[in-house]
Amino acid sequence: MRTMIDQPNGIFPSVCSLDCPDQCGLLLHKEDGKIVKIEGDPSHPVTQGNICNKVRNMTARIYDAKRLQYPLKRVGPKGENHFERISWEEAITTITSSWKKLIAEEGSESIMPYSFYGNMGRIGTEGMDRRFFNRMGASRLLYTICQSAGTEGYNYTMGGSFGIDPEDTVDSKLIIMWGINAVSTNMHQVVLAEKARKNGAQIVVIDVHKNQTGRWADWFIPILPGTDAALALGLMHILFAENSVDEDFLQQYTVGHEELREHVKQYNPSVVSTITGVPVDDIYRLARMYGETTPSFIRIGNGPQHHDNGGMCVRTISCLPALTGQWLHKGGGAIKGNGGYLDHNAAALQRPDLLTKPTRQINMNLLGSALLELDPPIRSMYVYNSNPAVVAPHANKVREGLLREDLFTVVHDLFLTETALFADIVLPATSSFENTDFYRSYWHHYVQIQQPVIAPYEESKSNVDVFRLLAKAMDYEEQELRDTDEEMIRQALDHPVNPNLDGITYEGLVETQYAKARTKPLFPGRLKTPSGKIELYSETLASKGFSPLPTYTPLVDDGDFPFLFIPAPNHNFLNSTFSNNEKHVRMEKMPRLHMNTADAALLGLASGDYARLWNERGECELVVSVGADVLPGVVVSQGLWADSPGSQVLVNALTPDRVADMGGGATFFSGRVQVEKLNSSS
Ligand SMILES: Nc1nc2c(c(=O)[nH]1)N[C@H]1C(S)=C(S)[C@@H](COP(=O)(O)OP(=O)(O)OC[C@H]3O[C@@H](n4cnc5c(=O)[nH]c(N)nc54)[C@H](O)[C@@H]3O)O[C@H]1N2
Ligand SMILES: Nc1nc2c(c(=O)[nH]1)N[C@H]1C(S)=C(S)[C@@H](COP(=O)(O)OP(=O)(O)OC[C@H]3O[C@@H](n4cnc5c(=O)[nH]c(N)nc54)[C@H](O)[C@@H]3O)O[C@H]1N2
Ligand code: SF4
Ligand SMILES: [Mo]
């Protein structure tokens, strides 16, 4: 059969592999064997041919002259970009002989994988890699950097990552974007909300920064960072006090509503206003709007959960739709994440049974401490699908760890990332358009497939191919370490306990490119919580030492610095991806620090000035943008910018590596900083 690779010209279906809820259908235009244009696939039911600028310009990344072409080995000091070309054979032999020696001398737990979702394809991110490291008995990474606090919090209320079908949100009459910069990070939710708006829906945005999403709202509500749980409790206070709750729904589908009614009496609007910075009148206005409007929809973003109290915060917000019985109405309810609907057979894909005895688990948010303080130490780290030197919190500590001479580091990536500069061996990775994999969105309900459209770039190899090679060189004989891509996809999709996937097969996906899971609304129905109902009161939380009822807890004291620092994502990068591609950097211009006019005046700062930010963890320098987009006492940056020695744009140098209340989550947005004007001469 003629594959897409064999056809030098044509238009071929594809899927966006980036870590983005939208998971767009794509069409790749090929001329003379090269991708010349990327556009949206108009036949995709949710994304309907619209894609973001990042990916429309992605050909520039795929064929960027800086892309890695062949394996490299380090020939000078760590971190200083002295590398020499080597063959794949030499690379694999160097890695596996080092690992064999380490396993014999210090045990397999001295080796640690580090990865995330730079490519969301499942066999490449949680397939052959997991099989390999399970077979080895390596230390295990806890994948906590993104949404784990909020996911755990939401689960206590709702029993899993289940919200409403986003396609139904066109019917919503009130849409609250709560801590999500959807214009940049979930653009098709914005398209759907626009359709709802045409039918009369109001759009409210609650955020610490009036960014592009705040500007798009009908009503923007600025809030102090880390205080959203208090606002949600204040809304509940008013809803109960004014009898705007749906008693029938509470009776039938929730547990703990009587306890909650009593509990929220303490969160009266004036108390809540003092905590959140939201005026009392606005708290009433929002509560009444919410109490009176059906169907209403809350899109819960990642912002509020990247805080010390993030788990409980999301747990609290997710109680709101139950109070007014929204889940029974099409277009009513909430979405935090919808991953639960599309659960594939993770055990068949990852093969945890290959791990013969449990090994230590390492929270990826504590990478710096893991590299510097663990005993027995990590002696080798294998990084793929991620760029921890830039994206991980407390970056200076991470880099100090990466500099250890006795740490053998391998980085597999498409580019010589900031992390790769610390590597002993660098391996070139294929782009997703060169691979076979399957994809499942964590927002819409479609499973999609990627088949290779172009041949591997130069000597690059996919994650799965590299792990097959490593397994062979380690003399691991198991068949599951030799399975083909196709076999692995079949194993993952064969998941009898998730009937939503019934009928979704490898053949079907090859034929149709995408398939919608057989999902149905959550209500009427039984949730996967212990009671089967929405748990406004959670015994499970109580048993873990938390308040069983939704509660506001202030952020952890992060020292005596005057500003809370929110280093959020930006529009034209995806985490650190694209930060090294000229076109995307040009679109984003420069890293800025948004600051309130009153604060700037006290510091003698004006828009365009350089400011130095610092705390006990590190420092960075950003160009100030002064205005009313943030409240006093808050400073916001956007984007994880590429850094080189002396560039001082590493925002994660300032972020704390404390873990959140739940899920071992990251607390990127709970750090404090000092800000000062930089002399133009420095
Ligand atoms: N363009 C683009 N798209 C992306 C990404 C990207 O880097 N760039 N990253 C992808 C990934 S991995 C993820 S996880 C998602 C994340 O996308 P989102 O869910 O949008 O999460 P964030 O952008 O982290 O933060 C959302 C908003 O929360 C605000 N915020 C911070 N703290 C608080 C708070 O205490 N309360 C409230 N109410 N708001 C707060 C920030 O100002 C920001 O506007 O986006 C994905 N899509
Ligand atoms: N300050 C601050 N820090 C943050 C955040 C924030 O909001 N603020 N957001 C956090 C969040 S939500 C997340 S999810 C993390 C994300 O952090 P990461 O997962 O590290 O995301 P990226 O920076 O996009 O890096 C992905 C890397 O994978 C590589 N890659 C892509 N495809 C493949 C492949 O097929 N194989 C291999 N081997 N490599 C591939 C890319 O080239 C890129 O270098 O960052 C976190 N860091
Ligand atoms: S990054 Fe998101 S919006 Fe852009 S093409 Fe990919 S899935 Fe679509
Ligand atoms: Mo993320």
Tab-separated table of N, CA and C in Angstrom, residues 10 12 16 95 101 156-157 210 236 268 276 288 297 373 383 389 404-405 407 416 442 498 526 548 556 585 605 644 648:
chain	number	residue	atom	x	y	z
A	10	GLY	N	0.339	16.400	-2.304
A	10	GLY	CA	-1.038	16.103	-1.892
A	10	GLY	C	-1.388	16.787	-0.585
A	12	PHE	N	-2.896	15.925	3.199
A	12	PHE	CA	-3.058	14.745	4.043
A	12	PHE	C	-3.593	15.113	5.425
A	16	CYS	N	-3.096	17.806	15.575
A	16	CYS	CA	-2.101	18.592	16.294
A	16	CYS	C	-1.643	17.821	17.520
A	95	ILE	N	24.976	4.961	25.967
A	95	ILE	CA	23.906	5.051	26.970
A	95	ILE	C	23.744	3.721	27.700
A	101	LYS	N	26.294	-0.486	33.785
A	101	LYS	CA	27.254	-0.317	34.871
A	101	LYS	C	26.555	0.251	36.116
A	156	TYR	N	-12.683	14.972	43.918
A	156	TYR	CA	-13.401	14.814	45.191
A	156	TYR	C	-14.859	15.214	45.037
A	157	THR	N	-15.121	16.216	44.215
A	157	THR	CA	-16.496	16.661	44.023
A	157	THR	C	-17.232	15.782	43.013
A	210	LYS	N	-6.065	41.120	33.166
A	210	LYS	CA	-6.968	41.409	32.054
A	210	LYS	C	-6.183	41.237	30.761
A	236	MET	N	-21.774	30.904	46.908
A	236	MET	CA	-22.647	29.891	47.533
A	236	MET	C	-23.434	30.502	48.692
A	268	ASN	N	-19.535	35.635	54.255
A	268	ASN	CA	-20.438	36.689	53.786
A	268	ASN	C	-19.688	37.621	52.840
A	276	THR	N	-10.683	38.665	48.465
A	276	THR	CA	-10.504	38.500	47.007
A	276	THR	C	-10.201	39.798	46.269
A	288	ARG	N	-26.175	36.630	41.631
A	288	ARG	CA	-27.560	36.703	41.122
A	288	ARG	C	-27.624	36.287	39.660
A	297	PHE	N	-22.454	27.753	32.382
A	297	PHE	CA	-21.299	26.875	32.173
A	297	PHE	C	-20.049	27.529	32.741
A	373	GLU	N	19.637	16.308	46.221
A	373	GLU	CA	19.540	15.863	47.616
A	373	GLU	C	19.173	14.400	47.807
A	383	VAL	N	15.756	12.427	29.442
A	383	VAL	CA	14.716	13.453	29.242
A	383	VAL	C	14.151	13.363	27.826
A	389	ALA	N	14.804	22.424	32.099
A	389	ALA	CA	15.662	23.548	32.502
A	389	ALA	C	14.912	24.868	32.402
A	404	ARG	N	25.733	18.721	37.653
A	404	ARG	CA	26.536	17.704	38.360
A	404	ARG	C	27.369	16.871	37.390
A	405	GLU	N	28.654	16.830	37.627
A	405	GLU	CA	29.538	16.058	36.742
A	405	GLU	C	29.230	14.565	36.806
A	407	LEU	N	26.376	13.176	36.996
A	407	LEU	CA	25.040	12.835	36.498
A	407	LEU	C	25.157	12.595	34.997
A	416	LEU	N	18.203	21.503	20.196
A	416	LEU	CA	19.170	21.566	21.282
A	416	LEU	C	18.597	22.541	22.320
A	442	TYR	N	-8.233	16.114	25.949
A	442	TYR	CA	-8.718	16.217	27.333
A	442	TYR	C	-9.803	17.285	27.459
A	498	ASN	N	-14.132	0.609	29.530
A	498	ASN	CA	-14.616	1.938	29.140
A	498	ASN	C	-15.474	1.842	27.881
A	526	ARG	N	-25.090	7.943	37.809
A	526	ARG	CA	-24.263	7.738	39.010
A	526	ARG	C	-22.842	8.166	38.722
A	548	PRO	N	-13.676	18.437	54.980
A	548	PRO	CA	-14.568	17.692	54.089
A	548	PRO	C	-15.442	18.620	53.235
A	556	VAL	N	0.579	30.002	51.081
A	556	VAL	CA	1.684	29.836	52.028
A	556	VAL	C	2.523	31.126	52.042
A	585	VAL	N	8.830	33.980	17.909
A	585	VAL	CA	9.388	35.005	18.794
A	585	VAL	C	9.028	36.397	18.247
A	605	LEU	N	8.741	53.431	37.802
A	605	LEU	CA	8.793	52.672	36.545
A	605	LEU	C	7.744	53.169	35.553
A	644	SER	N	19.580	32.308	27.120
A	644	SER	CA	20.974	31.967	26.878
A	644	SER	C	21.747	32.689	27.972
A	648	GLN	N	18.746	36.561	31.078
A	648	GLN	CA	17.922	36.929	32.243
A	648	GLN	C	16.424	36.936	31.996
